[in-house]
Coordinates of N, CA and C in Angstrom, one line a residue:
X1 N -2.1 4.0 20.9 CA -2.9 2.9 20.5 C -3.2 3.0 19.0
X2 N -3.3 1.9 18.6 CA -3.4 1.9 16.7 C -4.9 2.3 16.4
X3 N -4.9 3.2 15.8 CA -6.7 3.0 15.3 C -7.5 2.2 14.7
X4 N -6.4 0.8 14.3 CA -7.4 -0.6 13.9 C -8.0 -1.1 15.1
X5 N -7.7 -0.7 16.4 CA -8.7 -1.5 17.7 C -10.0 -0.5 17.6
X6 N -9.9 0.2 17.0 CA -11.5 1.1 17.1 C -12.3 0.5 16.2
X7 N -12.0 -0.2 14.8 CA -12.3 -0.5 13.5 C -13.1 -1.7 13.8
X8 N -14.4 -1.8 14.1 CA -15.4 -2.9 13.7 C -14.9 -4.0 12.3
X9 N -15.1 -5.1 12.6 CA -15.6 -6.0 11.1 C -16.3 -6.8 11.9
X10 N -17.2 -6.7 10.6 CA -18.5 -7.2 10.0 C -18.6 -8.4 9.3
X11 N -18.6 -10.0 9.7 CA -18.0 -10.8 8.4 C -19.3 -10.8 7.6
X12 N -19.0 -11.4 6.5 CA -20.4 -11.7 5.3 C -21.5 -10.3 4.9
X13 N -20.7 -9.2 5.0 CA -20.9 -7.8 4.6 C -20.7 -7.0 4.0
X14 N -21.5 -6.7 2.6 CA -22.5 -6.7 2.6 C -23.0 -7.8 1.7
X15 N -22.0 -9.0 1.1 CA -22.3 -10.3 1.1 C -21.3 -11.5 0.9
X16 N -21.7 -12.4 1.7 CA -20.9 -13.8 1.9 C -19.5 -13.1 1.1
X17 N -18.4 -13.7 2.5 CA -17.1 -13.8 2.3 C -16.4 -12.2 2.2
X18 N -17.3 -11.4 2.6 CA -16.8 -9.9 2.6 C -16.7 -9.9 3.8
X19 N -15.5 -9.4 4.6 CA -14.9 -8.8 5.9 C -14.8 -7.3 5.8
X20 N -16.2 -6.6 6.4 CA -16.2 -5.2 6.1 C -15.4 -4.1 7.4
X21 N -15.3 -3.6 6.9 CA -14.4 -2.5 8.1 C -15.3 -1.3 8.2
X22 N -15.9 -1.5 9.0 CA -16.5 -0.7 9.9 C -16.0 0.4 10.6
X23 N -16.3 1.7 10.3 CA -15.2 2.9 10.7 C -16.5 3.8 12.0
X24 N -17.6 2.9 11.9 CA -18.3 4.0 12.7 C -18.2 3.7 13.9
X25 N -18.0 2.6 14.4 CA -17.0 2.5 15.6 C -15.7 3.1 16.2
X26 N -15.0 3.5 15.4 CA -13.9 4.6 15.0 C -15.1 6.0 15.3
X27 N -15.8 6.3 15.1 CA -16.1 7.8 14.6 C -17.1 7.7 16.0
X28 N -17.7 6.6 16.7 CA -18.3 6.8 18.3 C -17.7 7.3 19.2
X29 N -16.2 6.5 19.0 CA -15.2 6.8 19.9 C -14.6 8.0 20.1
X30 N -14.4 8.8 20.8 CA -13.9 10.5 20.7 C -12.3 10.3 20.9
X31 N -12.1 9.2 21.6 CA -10.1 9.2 21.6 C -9.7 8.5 20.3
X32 N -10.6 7.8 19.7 CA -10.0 7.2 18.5 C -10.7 8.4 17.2
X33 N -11.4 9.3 17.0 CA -11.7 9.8 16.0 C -10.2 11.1 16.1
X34 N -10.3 11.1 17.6 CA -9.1 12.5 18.4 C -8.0 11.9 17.3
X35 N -7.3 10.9 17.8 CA -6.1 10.4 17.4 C -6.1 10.2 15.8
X36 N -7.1 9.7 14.9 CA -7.1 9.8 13.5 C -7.3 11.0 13.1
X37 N -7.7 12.4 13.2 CA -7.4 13.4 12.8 C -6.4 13.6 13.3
X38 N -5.9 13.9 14.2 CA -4.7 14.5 15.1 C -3.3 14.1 14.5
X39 N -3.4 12.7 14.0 CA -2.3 11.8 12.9 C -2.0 12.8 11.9
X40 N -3.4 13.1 11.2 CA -3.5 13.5 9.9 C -2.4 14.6 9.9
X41 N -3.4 15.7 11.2 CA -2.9 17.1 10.8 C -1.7 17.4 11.1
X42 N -0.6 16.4 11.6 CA 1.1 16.3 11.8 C 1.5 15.9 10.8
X43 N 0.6 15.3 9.8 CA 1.4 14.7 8.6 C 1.9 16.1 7.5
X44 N 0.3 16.5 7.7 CA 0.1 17.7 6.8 C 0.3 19.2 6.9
X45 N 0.6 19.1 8.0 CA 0.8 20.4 8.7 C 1.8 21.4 8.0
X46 N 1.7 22.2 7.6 CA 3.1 22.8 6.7 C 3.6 22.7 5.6
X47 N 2.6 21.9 4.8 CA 2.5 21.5 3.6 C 2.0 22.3 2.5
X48 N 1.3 23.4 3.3 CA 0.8 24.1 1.7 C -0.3 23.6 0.8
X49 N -1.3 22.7 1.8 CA -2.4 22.0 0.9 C -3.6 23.6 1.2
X50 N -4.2 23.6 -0.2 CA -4.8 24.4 -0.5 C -6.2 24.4 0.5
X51 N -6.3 23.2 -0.6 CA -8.3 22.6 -0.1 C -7.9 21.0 0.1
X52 N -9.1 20.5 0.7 CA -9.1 19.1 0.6 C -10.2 18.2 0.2
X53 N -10.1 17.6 -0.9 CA -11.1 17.1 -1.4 C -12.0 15.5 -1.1
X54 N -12.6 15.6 -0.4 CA -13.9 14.6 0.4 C -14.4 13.7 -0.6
X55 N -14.1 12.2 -0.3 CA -15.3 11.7 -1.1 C -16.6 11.6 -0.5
X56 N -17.6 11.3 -1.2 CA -18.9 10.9 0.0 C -18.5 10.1 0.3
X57 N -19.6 9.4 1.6 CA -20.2 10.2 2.6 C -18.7 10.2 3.8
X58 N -18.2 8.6 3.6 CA -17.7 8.6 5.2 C -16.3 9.9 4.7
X59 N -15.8 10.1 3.9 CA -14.4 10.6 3.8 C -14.9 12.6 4.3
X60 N -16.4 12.9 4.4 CA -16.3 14.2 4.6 C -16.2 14.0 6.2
X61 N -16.1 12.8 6.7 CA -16.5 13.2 8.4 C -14.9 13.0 8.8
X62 N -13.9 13.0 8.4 CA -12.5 12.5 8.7 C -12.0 14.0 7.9
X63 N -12.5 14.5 6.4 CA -11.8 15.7 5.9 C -12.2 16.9 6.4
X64 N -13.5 17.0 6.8 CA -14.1 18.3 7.4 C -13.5 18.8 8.5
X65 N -13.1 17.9 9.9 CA -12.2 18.2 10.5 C -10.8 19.0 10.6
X66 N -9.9 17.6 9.4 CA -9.0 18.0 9.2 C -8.4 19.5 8.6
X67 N -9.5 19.7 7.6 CA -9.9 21.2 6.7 C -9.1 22.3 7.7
X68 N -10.2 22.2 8.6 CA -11.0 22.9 9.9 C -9.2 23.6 10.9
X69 N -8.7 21.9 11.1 CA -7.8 21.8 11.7 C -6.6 22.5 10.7
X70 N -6.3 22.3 9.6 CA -5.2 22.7 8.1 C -5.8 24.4 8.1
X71 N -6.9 25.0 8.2 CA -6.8 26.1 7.9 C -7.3 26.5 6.2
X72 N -7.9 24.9 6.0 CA -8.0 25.2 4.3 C -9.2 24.9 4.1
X73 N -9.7 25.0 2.4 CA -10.8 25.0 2.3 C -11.2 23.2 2.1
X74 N -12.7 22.7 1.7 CA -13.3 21.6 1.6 C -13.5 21.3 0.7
X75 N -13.5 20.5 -0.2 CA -14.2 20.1 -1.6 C -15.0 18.8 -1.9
X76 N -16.5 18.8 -1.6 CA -17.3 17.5 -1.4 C -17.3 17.1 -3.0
X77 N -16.8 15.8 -3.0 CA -16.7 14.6 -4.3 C -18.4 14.1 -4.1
X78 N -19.3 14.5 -4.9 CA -20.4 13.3 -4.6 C -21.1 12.7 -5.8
X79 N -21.5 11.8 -5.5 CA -22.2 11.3 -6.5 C -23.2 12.1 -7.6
X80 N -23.5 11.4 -8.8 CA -23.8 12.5 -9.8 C -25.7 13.0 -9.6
X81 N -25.2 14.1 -9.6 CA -27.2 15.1 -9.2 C -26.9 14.9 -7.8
X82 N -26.3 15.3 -7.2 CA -26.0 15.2 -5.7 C -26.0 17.0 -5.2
X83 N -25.3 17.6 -6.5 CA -24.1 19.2 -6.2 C -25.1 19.8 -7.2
X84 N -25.7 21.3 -6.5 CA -26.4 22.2 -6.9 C -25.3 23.2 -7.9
X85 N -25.7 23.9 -8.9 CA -24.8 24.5 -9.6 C -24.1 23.6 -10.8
X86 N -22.9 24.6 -11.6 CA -22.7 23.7 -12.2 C -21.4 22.8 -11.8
X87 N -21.3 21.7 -12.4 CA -20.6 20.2 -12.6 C -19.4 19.9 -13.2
X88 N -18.4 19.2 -12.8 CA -17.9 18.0 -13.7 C -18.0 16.8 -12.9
X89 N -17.7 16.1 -13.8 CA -18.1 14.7 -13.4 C -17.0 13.4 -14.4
X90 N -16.8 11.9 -13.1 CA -16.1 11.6 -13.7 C -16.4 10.1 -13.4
X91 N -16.9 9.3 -14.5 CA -17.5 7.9 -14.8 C -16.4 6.7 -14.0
X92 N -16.8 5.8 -13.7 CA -15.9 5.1 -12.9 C -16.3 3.7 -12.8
X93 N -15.6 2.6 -12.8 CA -16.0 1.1 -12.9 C -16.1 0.9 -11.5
X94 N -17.3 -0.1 -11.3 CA -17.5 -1.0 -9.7 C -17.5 -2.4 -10.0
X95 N -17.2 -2.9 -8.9 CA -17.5 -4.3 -9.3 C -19.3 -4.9 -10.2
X96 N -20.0 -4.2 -9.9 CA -21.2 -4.4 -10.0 C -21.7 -3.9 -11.2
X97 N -21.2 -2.8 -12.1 CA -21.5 -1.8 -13.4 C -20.6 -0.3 -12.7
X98 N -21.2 0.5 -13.3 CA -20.6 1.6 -12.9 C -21.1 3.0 -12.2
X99 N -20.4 3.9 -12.1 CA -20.8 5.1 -11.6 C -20.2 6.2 -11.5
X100 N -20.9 7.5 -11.6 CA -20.5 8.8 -12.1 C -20.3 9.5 -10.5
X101 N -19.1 10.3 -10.1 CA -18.9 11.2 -8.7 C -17.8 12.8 -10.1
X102 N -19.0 14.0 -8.8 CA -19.1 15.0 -9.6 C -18.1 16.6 -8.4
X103 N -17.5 17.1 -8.7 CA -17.5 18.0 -8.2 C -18.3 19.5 -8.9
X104 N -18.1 20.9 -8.2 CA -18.2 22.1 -8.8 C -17.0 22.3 -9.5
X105 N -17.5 23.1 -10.5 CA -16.7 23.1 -11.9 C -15.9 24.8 -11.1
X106 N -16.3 25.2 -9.9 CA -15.1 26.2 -9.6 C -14.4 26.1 -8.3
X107 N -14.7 24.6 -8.2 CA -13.9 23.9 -6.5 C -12.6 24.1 -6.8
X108 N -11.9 24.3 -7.9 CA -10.2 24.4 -7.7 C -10.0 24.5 -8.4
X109 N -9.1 25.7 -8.3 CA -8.3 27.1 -9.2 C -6.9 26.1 -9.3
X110 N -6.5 26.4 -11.0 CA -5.2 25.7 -11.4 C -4.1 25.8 -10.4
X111 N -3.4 25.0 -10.1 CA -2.3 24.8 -9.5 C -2.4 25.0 -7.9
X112 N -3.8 24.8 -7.4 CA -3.9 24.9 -5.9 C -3.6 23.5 -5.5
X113 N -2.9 23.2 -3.8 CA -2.5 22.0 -3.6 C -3.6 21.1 -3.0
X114 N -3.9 20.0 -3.5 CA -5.0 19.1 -3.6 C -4.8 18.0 -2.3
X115 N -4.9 17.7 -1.4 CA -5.1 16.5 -0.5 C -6.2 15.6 -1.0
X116 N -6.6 14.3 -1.2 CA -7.5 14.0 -1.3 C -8.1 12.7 0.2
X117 N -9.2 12.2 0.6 CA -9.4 11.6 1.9 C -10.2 11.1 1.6
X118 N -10.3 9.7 2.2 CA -11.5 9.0 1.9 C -11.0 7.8 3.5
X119 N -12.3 7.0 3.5 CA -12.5 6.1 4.6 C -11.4 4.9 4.4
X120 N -11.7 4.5 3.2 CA -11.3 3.2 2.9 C -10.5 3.1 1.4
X121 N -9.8 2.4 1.5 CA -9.2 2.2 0.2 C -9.1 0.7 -0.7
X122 N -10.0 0.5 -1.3 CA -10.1 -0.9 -1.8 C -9.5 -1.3 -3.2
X123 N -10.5 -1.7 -4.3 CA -9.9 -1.3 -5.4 C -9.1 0.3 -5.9
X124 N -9.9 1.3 -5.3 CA -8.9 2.4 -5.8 C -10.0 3.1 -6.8
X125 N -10.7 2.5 -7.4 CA -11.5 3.3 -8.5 C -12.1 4.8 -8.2
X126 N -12.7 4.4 -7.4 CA -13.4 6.2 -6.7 C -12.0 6.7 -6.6
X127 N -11.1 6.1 -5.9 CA -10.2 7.6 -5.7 C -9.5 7.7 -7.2
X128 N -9.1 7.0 -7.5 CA -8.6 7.8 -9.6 C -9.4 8.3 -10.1
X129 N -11.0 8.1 -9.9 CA -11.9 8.8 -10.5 C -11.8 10.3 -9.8
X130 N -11.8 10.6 -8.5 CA -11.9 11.6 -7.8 C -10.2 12.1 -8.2
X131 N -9.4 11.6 -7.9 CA -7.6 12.0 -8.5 C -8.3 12.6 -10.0
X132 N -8.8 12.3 -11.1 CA -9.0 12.5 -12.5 C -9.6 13.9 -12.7
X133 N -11.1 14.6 -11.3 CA -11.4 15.4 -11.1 C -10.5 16.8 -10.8
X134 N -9.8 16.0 -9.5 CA -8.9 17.2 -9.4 C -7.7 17.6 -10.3
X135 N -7.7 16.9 -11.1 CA -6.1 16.8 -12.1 C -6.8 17.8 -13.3
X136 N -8.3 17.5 -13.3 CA -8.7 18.2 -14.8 C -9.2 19.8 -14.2
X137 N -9.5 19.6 -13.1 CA -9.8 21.0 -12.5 C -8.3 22.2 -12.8
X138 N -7.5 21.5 -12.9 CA -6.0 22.0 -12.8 C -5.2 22.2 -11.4
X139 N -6.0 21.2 -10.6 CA -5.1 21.1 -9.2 C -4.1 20.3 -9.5
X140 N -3.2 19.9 -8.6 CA -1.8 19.4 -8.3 C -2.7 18.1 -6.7
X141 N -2.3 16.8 -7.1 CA -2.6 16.1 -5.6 C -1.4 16.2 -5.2
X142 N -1.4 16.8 -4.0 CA -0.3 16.4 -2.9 C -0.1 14.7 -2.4
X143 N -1.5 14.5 -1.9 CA -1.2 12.9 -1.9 C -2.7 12.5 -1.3
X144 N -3.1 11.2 -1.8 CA -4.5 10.3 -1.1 C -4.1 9.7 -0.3
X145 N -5.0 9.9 0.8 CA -4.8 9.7 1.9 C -6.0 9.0 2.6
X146 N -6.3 7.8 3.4 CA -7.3 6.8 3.5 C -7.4 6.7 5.0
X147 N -8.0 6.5 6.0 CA -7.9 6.2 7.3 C -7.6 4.4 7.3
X148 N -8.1 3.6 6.2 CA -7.7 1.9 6.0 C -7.6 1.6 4.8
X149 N -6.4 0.6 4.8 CA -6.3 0.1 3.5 C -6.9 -1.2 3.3
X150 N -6.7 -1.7 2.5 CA -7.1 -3.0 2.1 C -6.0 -4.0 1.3
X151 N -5.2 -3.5 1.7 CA -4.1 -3.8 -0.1 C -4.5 -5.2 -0.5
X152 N -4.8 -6.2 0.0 CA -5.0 -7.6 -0.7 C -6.1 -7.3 -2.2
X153 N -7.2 -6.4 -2.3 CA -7.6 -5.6 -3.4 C -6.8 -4.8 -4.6
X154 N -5.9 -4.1 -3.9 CA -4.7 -3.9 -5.0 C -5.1 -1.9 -5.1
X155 N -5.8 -1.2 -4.3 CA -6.1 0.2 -5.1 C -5.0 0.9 -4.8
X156 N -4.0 0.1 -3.6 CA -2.9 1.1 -2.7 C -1.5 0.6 -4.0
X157 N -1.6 0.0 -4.6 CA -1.1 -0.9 -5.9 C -0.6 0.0 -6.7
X158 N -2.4 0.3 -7.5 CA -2.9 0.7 -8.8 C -2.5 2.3 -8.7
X159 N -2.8 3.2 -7.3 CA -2.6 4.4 -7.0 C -1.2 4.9 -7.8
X160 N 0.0 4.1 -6.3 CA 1.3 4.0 -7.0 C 1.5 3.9 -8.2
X161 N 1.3 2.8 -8.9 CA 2.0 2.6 -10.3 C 1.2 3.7 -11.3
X162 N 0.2 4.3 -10.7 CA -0.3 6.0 -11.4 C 0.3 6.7 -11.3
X163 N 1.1 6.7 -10.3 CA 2.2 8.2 -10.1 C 1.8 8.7 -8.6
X164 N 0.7 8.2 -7.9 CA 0.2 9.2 -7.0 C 0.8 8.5 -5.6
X165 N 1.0 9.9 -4.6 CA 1.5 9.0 -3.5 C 0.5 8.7 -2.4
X166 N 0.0 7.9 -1.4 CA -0.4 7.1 -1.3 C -0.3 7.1 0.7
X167 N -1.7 7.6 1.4 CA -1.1 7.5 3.0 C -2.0 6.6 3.7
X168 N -1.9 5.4 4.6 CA -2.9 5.2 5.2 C -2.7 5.3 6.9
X169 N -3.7 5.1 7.6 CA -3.2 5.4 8.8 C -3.5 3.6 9.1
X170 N -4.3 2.6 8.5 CA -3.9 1.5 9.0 C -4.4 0.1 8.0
X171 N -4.2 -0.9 7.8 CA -4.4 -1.4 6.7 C -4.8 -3.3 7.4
X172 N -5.8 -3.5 6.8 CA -6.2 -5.1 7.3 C -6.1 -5.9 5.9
X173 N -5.7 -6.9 6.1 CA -5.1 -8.3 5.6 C -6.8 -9.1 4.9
X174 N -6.7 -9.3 4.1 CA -7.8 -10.2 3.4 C -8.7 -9.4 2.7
X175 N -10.4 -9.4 2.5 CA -11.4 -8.6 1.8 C -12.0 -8.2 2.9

């Protein structure tokens, strides 16, 4: 079974003419969260990914697992004054103004292999911003990886024509 029948939408959320994708219906379900990790860790399995780097909030409950499952370490992306210790941080456009997501300035040693994970993939901005983090840390991305895309947004687009490669496990049509 595809893991878009687990995926809630929400229309006019979080305003008029947004069709939101709803993953916590996904993450209720124990055969559908089973089968979205379980996807991952055959993709990745044998790959040589070091750590895996989480965005907030929903992408640590899909990478913590995987981690867990891969045998590697975690790396939480959060928002800026979020991470105790010290910081880098990397500024980022929203539709709305903008915003700063920071990791530890000793989350990853040059040339370790980088996974990155997140819930959703829309414009793409958080993940180049979080891609920008791990590239200046001196990691290597193996590839971003989304549980849903969005492509009518364009970030599965914008990724590619960066150089970066690009996984989703399922992708819906419109905003």
């Amino acid at each position: 079974m595809s893991i878009i029948s687990y995926i809630r939408t929400i229309p006019d959320y979080p305003k008029k003419g947004v069709q939101f994708r709803d993953i916590t219906t996904l993450l209720l379900d124990s055969r559908g969260l089973r089968e979205s990790v379980d996807e991952l860790v055959m993709r990745y399995s044998g790959t040589g990914i070091d750590k895996i780097a989480v965005i907030e909030a929903r992408g640590f409950l899909v990478g913590a697992p995987l981690a867990y499952a891969l045998g590697c370490g975690l790396i939480p992306i959060r928002k800026k004054g979020k991470l105790p210790g010290k910081t880098i941080g990397q500024d980022y456009e929203l539709e709305y103004g903008a915003d700063r997501i920071e990791i530890h300035d000793d989350a990853i040693l040059p040339g370790q292999k980088i996974l990155l994970i997140d819930d959703l993939l829309a414009t793409g901005g958080t993940a180049i911003a979080a891609i920008r983090l791990i590239e200046q840390s001196g990691g290597e991305l193996v590839e971003a990886a989304f549980l849903v895309d969005l492509p009518d947004l364009g970030g599965h687009k914008k990724l590619e024509e960066s150089g970066y490669a690009v996984f989703t496990l399922c992708e819906f049509e419109g905003e």
